[in-house]
mmCIF file of C-alpha atoms and ligand atoms in Angstrom:
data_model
loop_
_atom_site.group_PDB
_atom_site.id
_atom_site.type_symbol
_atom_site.label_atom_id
_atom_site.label_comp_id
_atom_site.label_asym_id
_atom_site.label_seq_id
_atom_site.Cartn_x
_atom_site.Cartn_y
_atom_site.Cartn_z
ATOM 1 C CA UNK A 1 -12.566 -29.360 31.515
ATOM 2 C CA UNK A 2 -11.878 -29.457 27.955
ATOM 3 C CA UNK A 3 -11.764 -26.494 25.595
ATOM 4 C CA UNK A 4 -14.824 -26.997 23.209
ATOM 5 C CA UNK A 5 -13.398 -24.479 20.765
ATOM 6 C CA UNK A 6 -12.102 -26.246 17.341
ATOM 7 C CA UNK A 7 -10.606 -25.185 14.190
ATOM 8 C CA UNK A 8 -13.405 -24.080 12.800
ATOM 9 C CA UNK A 9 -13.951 -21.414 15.491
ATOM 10 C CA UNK A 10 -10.480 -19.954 13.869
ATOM 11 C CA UNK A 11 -10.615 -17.327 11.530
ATOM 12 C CA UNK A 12 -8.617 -18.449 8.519
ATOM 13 C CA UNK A 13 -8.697 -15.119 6.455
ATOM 14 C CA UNK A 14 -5.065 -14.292 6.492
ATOM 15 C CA UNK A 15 -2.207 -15.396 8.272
ATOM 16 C CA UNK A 16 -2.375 -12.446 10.726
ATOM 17 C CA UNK A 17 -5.890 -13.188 11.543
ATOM 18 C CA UNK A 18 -5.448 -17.022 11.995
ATOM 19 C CA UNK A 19 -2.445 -16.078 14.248
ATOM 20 C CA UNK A 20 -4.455 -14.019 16.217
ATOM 21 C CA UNK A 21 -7.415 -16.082 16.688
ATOM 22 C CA UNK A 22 -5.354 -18.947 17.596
ATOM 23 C CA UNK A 23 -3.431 -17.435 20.446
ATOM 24 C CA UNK A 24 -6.966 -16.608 21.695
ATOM 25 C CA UNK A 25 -7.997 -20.354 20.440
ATOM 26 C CA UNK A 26 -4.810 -21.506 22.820
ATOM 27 C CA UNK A 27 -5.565 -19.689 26.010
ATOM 28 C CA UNK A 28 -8.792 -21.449 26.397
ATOM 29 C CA UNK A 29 -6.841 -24.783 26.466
ATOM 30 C CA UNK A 30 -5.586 -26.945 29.204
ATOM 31 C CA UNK A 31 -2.278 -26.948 29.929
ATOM 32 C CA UNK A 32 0.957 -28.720 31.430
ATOM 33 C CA UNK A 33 4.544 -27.860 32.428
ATOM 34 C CA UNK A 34 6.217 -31.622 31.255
ATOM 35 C CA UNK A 35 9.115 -33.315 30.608
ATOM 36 C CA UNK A 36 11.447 -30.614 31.751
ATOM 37 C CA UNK A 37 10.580 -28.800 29.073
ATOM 38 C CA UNK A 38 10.382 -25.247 28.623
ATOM 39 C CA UNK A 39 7.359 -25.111 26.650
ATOM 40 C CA UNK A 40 4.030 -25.958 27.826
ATOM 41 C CA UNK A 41 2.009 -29.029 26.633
ATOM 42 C CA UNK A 42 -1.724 -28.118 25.461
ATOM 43 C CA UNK A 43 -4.381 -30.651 25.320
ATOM 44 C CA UNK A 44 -6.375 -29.931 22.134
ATOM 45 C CA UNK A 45 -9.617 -32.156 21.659
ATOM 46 C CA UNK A 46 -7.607 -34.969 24.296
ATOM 47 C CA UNK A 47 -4.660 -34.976 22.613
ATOM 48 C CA UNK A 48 -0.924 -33.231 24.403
ATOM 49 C CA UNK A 49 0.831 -31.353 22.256
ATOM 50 C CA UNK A 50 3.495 -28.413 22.176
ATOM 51 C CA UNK A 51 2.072 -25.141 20.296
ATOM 52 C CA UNK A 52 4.561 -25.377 17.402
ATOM 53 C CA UNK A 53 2.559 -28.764 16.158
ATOM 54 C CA UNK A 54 -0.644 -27.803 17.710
ATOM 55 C CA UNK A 55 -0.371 -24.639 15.268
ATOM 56 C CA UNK A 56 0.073 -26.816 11.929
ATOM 57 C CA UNK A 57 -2.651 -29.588 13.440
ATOM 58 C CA UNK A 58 -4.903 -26.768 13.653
ATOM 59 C CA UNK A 59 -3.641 -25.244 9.922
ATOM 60 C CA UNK A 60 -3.817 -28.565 8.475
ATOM 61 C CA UNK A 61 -7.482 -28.933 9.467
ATOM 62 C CA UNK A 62 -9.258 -26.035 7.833
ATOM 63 C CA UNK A 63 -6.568 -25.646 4.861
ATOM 64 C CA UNK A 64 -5.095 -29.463 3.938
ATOM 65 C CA UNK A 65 -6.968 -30.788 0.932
ATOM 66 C CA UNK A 66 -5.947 -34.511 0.338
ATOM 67 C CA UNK A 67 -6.183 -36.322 -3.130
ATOM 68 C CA UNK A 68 -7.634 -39.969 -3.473
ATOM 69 C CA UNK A 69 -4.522 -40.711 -4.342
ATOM 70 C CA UNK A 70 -2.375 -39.379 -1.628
ATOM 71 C CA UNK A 71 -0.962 -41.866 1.422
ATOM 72 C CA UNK A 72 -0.701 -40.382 4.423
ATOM 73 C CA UNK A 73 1.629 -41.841 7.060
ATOM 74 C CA UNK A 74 0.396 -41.789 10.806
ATOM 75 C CA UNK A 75 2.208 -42.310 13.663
ATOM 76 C CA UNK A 76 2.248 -41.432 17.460
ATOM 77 C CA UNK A 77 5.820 -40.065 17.821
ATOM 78 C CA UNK A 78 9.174 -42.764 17.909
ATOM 79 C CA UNK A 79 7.160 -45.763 16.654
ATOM 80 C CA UNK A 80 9.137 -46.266 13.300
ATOM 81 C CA UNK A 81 7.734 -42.951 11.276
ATOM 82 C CA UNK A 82 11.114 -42.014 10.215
ATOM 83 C CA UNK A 83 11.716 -45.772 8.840
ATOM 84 C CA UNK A 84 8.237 -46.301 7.415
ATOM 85 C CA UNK A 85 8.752 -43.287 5.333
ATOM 86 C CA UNK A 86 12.016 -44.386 4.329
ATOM 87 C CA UNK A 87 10.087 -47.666 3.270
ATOM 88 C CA UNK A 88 7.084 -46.582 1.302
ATOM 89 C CA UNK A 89 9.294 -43.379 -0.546
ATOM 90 C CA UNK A 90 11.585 -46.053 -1.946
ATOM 91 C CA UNK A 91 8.174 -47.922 -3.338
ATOM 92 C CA UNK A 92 7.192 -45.064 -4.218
ATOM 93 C CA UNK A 93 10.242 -43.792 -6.095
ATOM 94 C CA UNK A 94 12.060 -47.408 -7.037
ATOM 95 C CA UNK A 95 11.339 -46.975 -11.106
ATOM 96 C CA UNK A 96 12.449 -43.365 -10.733
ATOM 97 C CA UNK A 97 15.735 -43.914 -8.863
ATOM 98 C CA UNK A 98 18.451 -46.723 -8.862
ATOM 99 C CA UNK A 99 20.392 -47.341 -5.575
ATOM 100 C CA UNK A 100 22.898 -44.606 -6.169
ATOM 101 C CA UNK A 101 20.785 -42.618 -6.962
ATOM 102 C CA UNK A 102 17.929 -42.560 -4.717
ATOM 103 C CA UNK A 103 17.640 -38.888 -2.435
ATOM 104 C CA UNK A 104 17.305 -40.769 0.871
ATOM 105 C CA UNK A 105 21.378 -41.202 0.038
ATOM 106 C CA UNK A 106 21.376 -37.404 0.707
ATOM 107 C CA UNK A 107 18.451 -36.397 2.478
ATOM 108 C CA UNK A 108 16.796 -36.945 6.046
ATOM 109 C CA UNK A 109 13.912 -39.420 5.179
ATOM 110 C CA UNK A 110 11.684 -36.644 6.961
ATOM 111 C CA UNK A 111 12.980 -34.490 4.327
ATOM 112 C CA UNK A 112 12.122 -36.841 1.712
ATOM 113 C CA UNK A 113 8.224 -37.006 3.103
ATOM 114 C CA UNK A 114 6.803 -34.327 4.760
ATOM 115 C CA UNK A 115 5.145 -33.859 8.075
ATOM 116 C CA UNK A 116 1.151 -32.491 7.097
ATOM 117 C CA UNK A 117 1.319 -30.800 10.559
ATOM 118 C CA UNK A 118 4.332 -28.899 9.128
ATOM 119 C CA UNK A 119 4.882 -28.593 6.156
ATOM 120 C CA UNK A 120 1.284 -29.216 4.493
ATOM 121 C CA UNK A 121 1.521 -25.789 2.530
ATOM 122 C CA UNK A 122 4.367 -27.477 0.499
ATOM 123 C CA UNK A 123 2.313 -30.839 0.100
ATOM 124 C CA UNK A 124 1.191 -29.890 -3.614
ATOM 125 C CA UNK A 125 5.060 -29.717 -4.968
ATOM 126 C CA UNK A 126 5.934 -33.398 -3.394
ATOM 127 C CA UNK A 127 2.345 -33.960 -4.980
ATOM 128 C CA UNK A 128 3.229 -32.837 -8.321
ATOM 129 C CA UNK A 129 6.926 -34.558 -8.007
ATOM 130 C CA UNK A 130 4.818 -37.931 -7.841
ATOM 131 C CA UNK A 131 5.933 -38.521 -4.719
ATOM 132 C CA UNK A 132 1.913 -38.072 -3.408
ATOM 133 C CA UNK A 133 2.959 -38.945 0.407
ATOM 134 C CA UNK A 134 2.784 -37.269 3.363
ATOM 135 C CA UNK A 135 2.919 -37.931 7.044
ATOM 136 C CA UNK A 136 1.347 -36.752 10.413
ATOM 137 C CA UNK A 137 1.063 -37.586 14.298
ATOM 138 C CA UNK A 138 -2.497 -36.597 14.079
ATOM 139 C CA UNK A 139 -4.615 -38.633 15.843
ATOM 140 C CA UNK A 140 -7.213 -40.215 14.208
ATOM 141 C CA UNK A 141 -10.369 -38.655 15.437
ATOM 142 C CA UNK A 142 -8.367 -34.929 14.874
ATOM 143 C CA UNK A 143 -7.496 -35.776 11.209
ATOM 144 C CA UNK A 144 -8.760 -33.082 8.327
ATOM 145 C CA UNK A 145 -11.437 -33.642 7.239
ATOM 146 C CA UNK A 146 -10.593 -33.981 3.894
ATOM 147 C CA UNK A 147 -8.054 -36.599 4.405
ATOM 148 C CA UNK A 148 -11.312 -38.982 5.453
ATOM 149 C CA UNK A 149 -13.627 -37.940 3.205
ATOM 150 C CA UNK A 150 -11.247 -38.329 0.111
ATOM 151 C CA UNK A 151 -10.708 -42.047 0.850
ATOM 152 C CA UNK A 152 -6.915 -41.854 0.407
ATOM 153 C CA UNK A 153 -4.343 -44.372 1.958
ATOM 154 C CA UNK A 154 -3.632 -44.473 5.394
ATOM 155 C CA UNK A 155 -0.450 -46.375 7.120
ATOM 156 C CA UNK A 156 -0.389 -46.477 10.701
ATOM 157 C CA UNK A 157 2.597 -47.995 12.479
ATOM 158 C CA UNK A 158 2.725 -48.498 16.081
ATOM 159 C CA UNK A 159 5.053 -50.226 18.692
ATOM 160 C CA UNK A 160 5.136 -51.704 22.020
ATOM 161 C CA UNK A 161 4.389 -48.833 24.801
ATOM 162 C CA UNK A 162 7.299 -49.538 26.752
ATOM 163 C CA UNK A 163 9.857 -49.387 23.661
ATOM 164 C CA UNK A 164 8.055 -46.477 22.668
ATOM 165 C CA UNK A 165 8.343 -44.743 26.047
ATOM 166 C CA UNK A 166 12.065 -45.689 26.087
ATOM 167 C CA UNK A 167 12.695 -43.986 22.961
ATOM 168 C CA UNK A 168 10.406 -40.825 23.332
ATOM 169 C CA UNK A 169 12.771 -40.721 26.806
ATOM 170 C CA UNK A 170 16.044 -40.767 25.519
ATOM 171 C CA UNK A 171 14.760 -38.446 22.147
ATOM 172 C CA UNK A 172 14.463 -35.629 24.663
ATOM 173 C CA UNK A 173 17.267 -36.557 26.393
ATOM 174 C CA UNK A 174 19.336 -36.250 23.461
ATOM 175 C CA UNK A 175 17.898 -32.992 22.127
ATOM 176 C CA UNK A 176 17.876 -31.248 26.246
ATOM 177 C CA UNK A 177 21.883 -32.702 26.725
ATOM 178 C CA UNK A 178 22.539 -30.634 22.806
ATOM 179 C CA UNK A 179 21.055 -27.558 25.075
ATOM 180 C CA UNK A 180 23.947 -28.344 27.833
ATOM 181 C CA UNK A 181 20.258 -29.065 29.804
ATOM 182 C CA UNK A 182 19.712 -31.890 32.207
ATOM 183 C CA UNK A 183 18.034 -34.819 30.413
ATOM 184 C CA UNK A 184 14.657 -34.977 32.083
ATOM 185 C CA UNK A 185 13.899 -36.965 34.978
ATOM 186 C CA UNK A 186 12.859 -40.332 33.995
ATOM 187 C CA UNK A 187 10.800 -41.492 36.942
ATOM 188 C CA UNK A 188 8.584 -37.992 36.618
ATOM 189 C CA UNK A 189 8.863 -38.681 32.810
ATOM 190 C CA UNK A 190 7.331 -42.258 33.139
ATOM 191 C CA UNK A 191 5.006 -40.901 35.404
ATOM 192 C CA UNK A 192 3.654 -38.426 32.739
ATOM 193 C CA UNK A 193 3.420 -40.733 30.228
ATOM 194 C CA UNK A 194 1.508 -43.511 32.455
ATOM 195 C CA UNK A 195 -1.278 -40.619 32.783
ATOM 196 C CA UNK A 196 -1.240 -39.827 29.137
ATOM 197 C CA UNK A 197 0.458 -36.895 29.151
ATOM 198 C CA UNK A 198 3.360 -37.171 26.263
ATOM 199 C CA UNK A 199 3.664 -36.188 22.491
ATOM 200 C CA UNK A 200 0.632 -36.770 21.305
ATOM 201 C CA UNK A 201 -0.372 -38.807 23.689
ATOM 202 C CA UNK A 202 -2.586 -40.539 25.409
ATOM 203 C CA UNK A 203 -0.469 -42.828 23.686
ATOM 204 C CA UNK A 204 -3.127 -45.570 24.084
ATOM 205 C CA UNK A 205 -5.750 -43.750 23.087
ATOM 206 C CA UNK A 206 -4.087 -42.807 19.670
ATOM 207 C CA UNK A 207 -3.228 -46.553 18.712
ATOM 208 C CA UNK A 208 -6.906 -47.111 19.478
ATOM 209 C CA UNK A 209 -8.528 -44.232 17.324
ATOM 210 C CA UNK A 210 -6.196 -46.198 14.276
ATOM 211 C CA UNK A 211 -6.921 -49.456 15.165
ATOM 212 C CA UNK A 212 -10.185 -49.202 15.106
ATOM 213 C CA UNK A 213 -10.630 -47.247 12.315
ATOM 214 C CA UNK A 214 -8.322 -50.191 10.191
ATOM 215 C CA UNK A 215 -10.953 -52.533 11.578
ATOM 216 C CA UNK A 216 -13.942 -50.028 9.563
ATOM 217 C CA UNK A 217 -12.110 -49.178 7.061
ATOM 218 C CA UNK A 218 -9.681 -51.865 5.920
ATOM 219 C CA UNK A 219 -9.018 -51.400 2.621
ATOM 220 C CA UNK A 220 -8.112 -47.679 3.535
ATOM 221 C CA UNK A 221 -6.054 -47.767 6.693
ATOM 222 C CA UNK A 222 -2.895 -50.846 7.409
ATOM 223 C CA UNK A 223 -2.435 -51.114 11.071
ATOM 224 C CA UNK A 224 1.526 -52.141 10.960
ATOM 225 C CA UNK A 225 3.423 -53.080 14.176
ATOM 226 C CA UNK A 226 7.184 -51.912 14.382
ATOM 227 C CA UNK A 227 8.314 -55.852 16.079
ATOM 228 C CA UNK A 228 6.305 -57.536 13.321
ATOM 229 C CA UNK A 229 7.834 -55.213 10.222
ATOM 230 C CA UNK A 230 11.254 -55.970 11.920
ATOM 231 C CA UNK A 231 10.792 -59.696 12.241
ATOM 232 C CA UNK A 232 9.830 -60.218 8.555
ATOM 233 C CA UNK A 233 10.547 -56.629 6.635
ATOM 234 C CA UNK A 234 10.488 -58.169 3.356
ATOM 235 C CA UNK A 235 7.180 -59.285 3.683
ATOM 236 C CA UNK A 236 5.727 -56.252 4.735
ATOM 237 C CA UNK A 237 7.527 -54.635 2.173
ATOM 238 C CA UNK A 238 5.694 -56.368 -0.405
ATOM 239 C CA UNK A 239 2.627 -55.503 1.706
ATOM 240 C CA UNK A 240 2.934 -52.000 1.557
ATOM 241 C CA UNK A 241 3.387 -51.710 -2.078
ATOM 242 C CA UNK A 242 0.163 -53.954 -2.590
ATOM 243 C CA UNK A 243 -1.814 -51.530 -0.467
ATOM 244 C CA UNK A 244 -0.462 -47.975 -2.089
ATOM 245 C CA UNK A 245 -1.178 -49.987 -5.261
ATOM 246 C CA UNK A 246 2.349 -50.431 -6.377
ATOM 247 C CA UNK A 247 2.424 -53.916 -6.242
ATOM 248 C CA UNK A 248 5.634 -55.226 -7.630
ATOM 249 C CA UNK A 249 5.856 -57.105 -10.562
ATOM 250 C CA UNK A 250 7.320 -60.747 -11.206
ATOM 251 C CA UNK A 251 10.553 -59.408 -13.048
ATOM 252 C CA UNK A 252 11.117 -56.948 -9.525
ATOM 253 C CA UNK A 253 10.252 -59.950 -7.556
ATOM 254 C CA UNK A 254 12.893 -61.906 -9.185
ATOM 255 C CA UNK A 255 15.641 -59.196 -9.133
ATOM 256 C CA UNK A 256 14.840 -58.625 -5.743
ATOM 257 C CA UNK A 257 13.656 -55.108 -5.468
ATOM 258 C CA UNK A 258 12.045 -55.948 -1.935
ATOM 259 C CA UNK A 259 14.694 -57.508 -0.753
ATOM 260 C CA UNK A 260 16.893 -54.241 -1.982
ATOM 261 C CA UNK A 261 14.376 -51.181 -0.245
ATOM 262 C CA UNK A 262 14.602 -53.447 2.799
ATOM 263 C CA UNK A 263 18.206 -53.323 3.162
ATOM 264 C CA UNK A 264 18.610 -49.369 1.997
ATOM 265 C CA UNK A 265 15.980 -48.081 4.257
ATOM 266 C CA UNK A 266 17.452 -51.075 7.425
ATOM 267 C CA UNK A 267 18.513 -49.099 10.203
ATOM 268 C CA UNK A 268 22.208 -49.918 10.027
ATOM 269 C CA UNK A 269 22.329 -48.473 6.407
ATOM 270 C CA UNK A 270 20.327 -45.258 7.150
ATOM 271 C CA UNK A 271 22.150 -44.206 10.275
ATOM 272 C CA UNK A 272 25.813 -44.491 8.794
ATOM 273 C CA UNK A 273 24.470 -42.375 6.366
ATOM 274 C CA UNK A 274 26.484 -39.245 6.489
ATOM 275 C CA UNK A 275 23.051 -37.250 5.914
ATOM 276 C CA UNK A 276 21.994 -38.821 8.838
ATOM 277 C CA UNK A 277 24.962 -39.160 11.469
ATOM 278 C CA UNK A 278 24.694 -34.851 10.833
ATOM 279 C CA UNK A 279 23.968 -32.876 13.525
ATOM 280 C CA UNK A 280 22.481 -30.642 11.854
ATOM 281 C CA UNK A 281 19.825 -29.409 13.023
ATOM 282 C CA UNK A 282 15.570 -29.524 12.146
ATOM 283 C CA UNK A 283 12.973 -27.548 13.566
ATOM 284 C CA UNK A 284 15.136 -25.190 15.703
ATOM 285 C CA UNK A 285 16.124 -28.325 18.366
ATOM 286 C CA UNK A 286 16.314 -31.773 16.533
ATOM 287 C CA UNK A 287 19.879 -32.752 14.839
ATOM 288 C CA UNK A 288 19.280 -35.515 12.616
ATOM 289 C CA UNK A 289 21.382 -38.174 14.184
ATOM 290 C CA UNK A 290 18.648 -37.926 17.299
ATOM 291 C CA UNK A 291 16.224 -39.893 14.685
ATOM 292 C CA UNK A 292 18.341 -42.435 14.883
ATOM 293 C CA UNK A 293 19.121 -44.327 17.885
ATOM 294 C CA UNK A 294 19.106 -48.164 18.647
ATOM 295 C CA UNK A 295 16.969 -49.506 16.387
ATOM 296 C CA UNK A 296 16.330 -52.800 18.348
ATOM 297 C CA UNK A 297 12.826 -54.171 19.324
ATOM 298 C CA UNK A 298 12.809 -54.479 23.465
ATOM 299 C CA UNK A 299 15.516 -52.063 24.242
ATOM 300 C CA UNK A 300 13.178 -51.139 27.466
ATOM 301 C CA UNK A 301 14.908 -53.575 29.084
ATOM 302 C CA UNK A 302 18.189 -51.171 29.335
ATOM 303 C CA UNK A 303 16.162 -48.359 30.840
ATOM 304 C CA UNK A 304 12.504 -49.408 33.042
ATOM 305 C CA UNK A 305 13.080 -51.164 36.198
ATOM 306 C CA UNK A 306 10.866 -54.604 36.055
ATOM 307 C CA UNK A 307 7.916 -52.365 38.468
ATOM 308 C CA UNK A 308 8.005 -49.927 35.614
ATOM 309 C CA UNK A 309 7.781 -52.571 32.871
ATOM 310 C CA UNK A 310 4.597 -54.176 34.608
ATOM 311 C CA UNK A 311 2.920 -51.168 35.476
ATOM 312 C CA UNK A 312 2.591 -50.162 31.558
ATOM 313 C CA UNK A 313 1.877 -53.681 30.592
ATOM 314 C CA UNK A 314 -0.977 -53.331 33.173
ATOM 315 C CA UNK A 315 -2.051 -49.898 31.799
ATOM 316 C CA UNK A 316 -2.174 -51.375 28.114
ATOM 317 C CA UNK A 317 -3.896 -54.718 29.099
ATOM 318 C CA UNK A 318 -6.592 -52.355 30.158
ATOM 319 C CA UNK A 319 -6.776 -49.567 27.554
ATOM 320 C CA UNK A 320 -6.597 -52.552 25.057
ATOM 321 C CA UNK A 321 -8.641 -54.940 26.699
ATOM 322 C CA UNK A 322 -11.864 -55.998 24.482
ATOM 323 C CA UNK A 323 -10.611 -53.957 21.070
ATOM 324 C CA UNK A 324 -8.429 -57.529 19.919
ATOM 325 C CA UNK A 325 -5.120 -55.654 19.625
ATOM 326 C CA UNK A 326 -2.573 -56.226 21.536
ATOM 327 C CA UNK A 327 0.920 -54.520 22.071
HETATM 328 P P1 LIG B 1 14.933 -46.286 19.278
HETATM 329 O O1 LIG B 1 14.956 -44.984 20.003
HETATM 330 O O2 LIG B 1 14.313 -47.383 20.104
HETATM 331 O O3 LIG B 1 16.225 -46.675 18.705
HETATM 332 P P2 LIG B 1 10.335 -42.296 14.895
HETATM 333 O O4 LIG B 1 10.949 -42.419 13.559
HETATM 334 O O5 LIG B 1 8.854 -42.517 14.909
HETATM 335 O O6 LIG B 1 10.755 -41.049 15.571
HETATM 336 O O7 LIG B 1 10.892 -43.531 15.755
HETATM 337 C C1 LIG B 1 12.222 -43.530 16.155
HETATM 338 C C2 LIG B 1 12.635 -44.954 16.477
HETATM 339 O O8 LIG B 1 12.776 -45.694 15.246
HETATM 340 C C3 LIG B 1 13.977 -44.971 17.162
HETATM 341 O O9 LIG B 1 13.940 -46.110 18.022
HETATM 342 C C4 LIG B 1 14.912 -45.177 15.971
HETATM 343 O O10 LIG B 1 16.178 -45.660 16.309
HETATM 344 C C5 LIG B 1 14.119 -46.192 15.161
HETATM 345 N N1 LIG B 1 14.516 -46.236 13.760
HETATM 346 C C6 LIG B 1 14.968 -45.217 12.985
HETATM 347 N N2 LIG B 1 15.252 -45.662 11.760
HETATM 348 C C7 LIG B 1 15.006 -46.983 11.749
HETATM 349 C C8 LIG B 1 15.143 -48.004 10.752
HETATM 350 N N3 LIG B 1 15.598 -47.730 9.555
HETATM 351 N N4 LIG B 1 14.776 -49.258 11.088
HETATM 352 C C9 LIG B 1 14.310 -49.548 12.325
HETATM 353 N N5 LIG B 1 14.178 -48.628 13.313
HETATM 354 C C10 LIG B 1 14.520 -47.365 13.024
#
């Protein structure tokens, strides 16, 4: 049964309070040994997650105070985050910066924008940097309050389930083999992720909380696929900027300036980035070249076995059936 305990029931007086109250917060949830991993996945109101996030989900929703103006980028994990931020900083920034000059030349484009479940103490300094954007894997229904009640921007990108599996896979993989560990096993892996249990998963359930929310609120939230921003980038370029209202003007359109972010932020120019070929490493067991692998829409096809492939497609026609989205 699920933990009815939420962030409120955490004391937030000081940091040694809020610590304590959580690991008492924590024990009351349910919890799963997964992925080979060695720490434990906790489901906090339905959602898996490792206590590291959980901690800065649960921080983020009794301290984070968005702005109107503030976009927040949402994402279940390996659906395109690290590329959409790439994309809607260089909107963002493009007046500020030319092409030599622009930090994503130097910096990890999750250095350039923020995670809220991290890093949301920061948040004001991007803030006050103009560079008002932030990002989280937050499902929708677990979001601050603050961040719905302010009416900022929301921009939710999600990708096919079986690419996204793939990914998620060979992301821990990666980041276990840099351990000298076994990469996990991918039958038990697929297995896990089938019942919902994965990063922030139910990974259906999380596309649903957005989608439907885009459908309320559609002037607040874009719903972006990955395969449709990779079939026509430019265009949702242009989209983007027209929903953080940055709309570019007819002298950018003519010198190209969609055209330009496109190709900067394209996956063959960010990963032969020297920033991001680095194996250095974030967050004690991610080196930054892990955030970049293939790139390529249907890359499932390397790694599920055709039974595999069908049985997600199965599990999605269901979760998705009757909402009009389909993945
Ligand atoms: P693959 O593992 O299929 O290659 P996230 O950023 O949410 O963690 O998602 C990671 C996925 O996005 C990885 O997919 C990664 O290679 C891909 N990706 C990273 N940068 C990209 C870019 N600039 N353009 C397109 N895809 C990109």
């Amino acid at each position: 049964m699920e933990s009815r305990l939420d962030s409120k029931d955490i004391v937030n007086e000081n940091e040694d309070e809020f610590e304590k109250s959580f690991e008492q917060m924590i024990s009351t949830l349910p919890k799963r040994k997964c992925w080979g991993n060695r720490e434990d996945f906790y489901q906090y109101q339905g959602f898996w997650l490792y206590p590291t996030f959980l901690k800065g989900v649960v921080s983020a929703q009794q301290r984070f105070q968005a702005q109107p103006t503030d976009t927040i980028i949402c994402s279940i994990p390996k659906t395109g985050t690290t590329w959409l931020k790439s994309l809607i900083f260089s909107i963002y920034t493009r007046t500020s910066f030319y092409d030599s000059t622009t930090p994503l030349l130097s910096k990890l484009p999750h250095e350039v924008v923020p995670f809220m479940d991290l890093y949301h103490a920061d948040f004001p300094s991007y803030r006050d940097m103009g560079v008002p954007v932030l990002a989280t894997h937050v499902p929708y229904s677990s979001l601050p309050r603050s961040i719905i009640d302010s009416g900022c921007k929301l921009v939710y990108i999600c990708r096919n389930p079986k690419d996204s599996f793939v990914s998620l896979y060979h992301f821990n993989a990666a980041i276990r083999r840099s351990q000298n560990l076994q990469p996990p096993d991918l039958d038990e892996a697929f297995e896990l992720f089938c019942e919902g249990v994965s990063m922030y998963g139910p990974y259906w359930d999380h596309v649903l909380g957005y989608w439907k929310a885009s459908l309320e609120h559609p002037n607040k939230i874009l719903f972006l696929k990955y395969e449709e921003m990779i079939e026509d980038s430019v265009l949702y370029v242009k989209k983007l900027a027209e929903f953080i209202s940055c709309p570019f003007s007819s002298e950018e359109h003519q010198k190209e300036v969609p055209e330009k972010i496109v190709k900067m932020c394209s996956f063959e120019n960010l990963s032969n980035l020297e920033v991001n070929k680095s194996e250095k490493v974030r967050m004690g067991v991610v080196q930054h070249k892990m955030y970049f692998r293939k790139g390529k829409v249907g890359d499932w096809k390397n790694c599920l076995t055709s039974e595999m492939a069908e049985r997600l497609d199965r599990i999605t026609h269901q979760k998705l059936s009757g909402s009009g989205l389909s993945l």
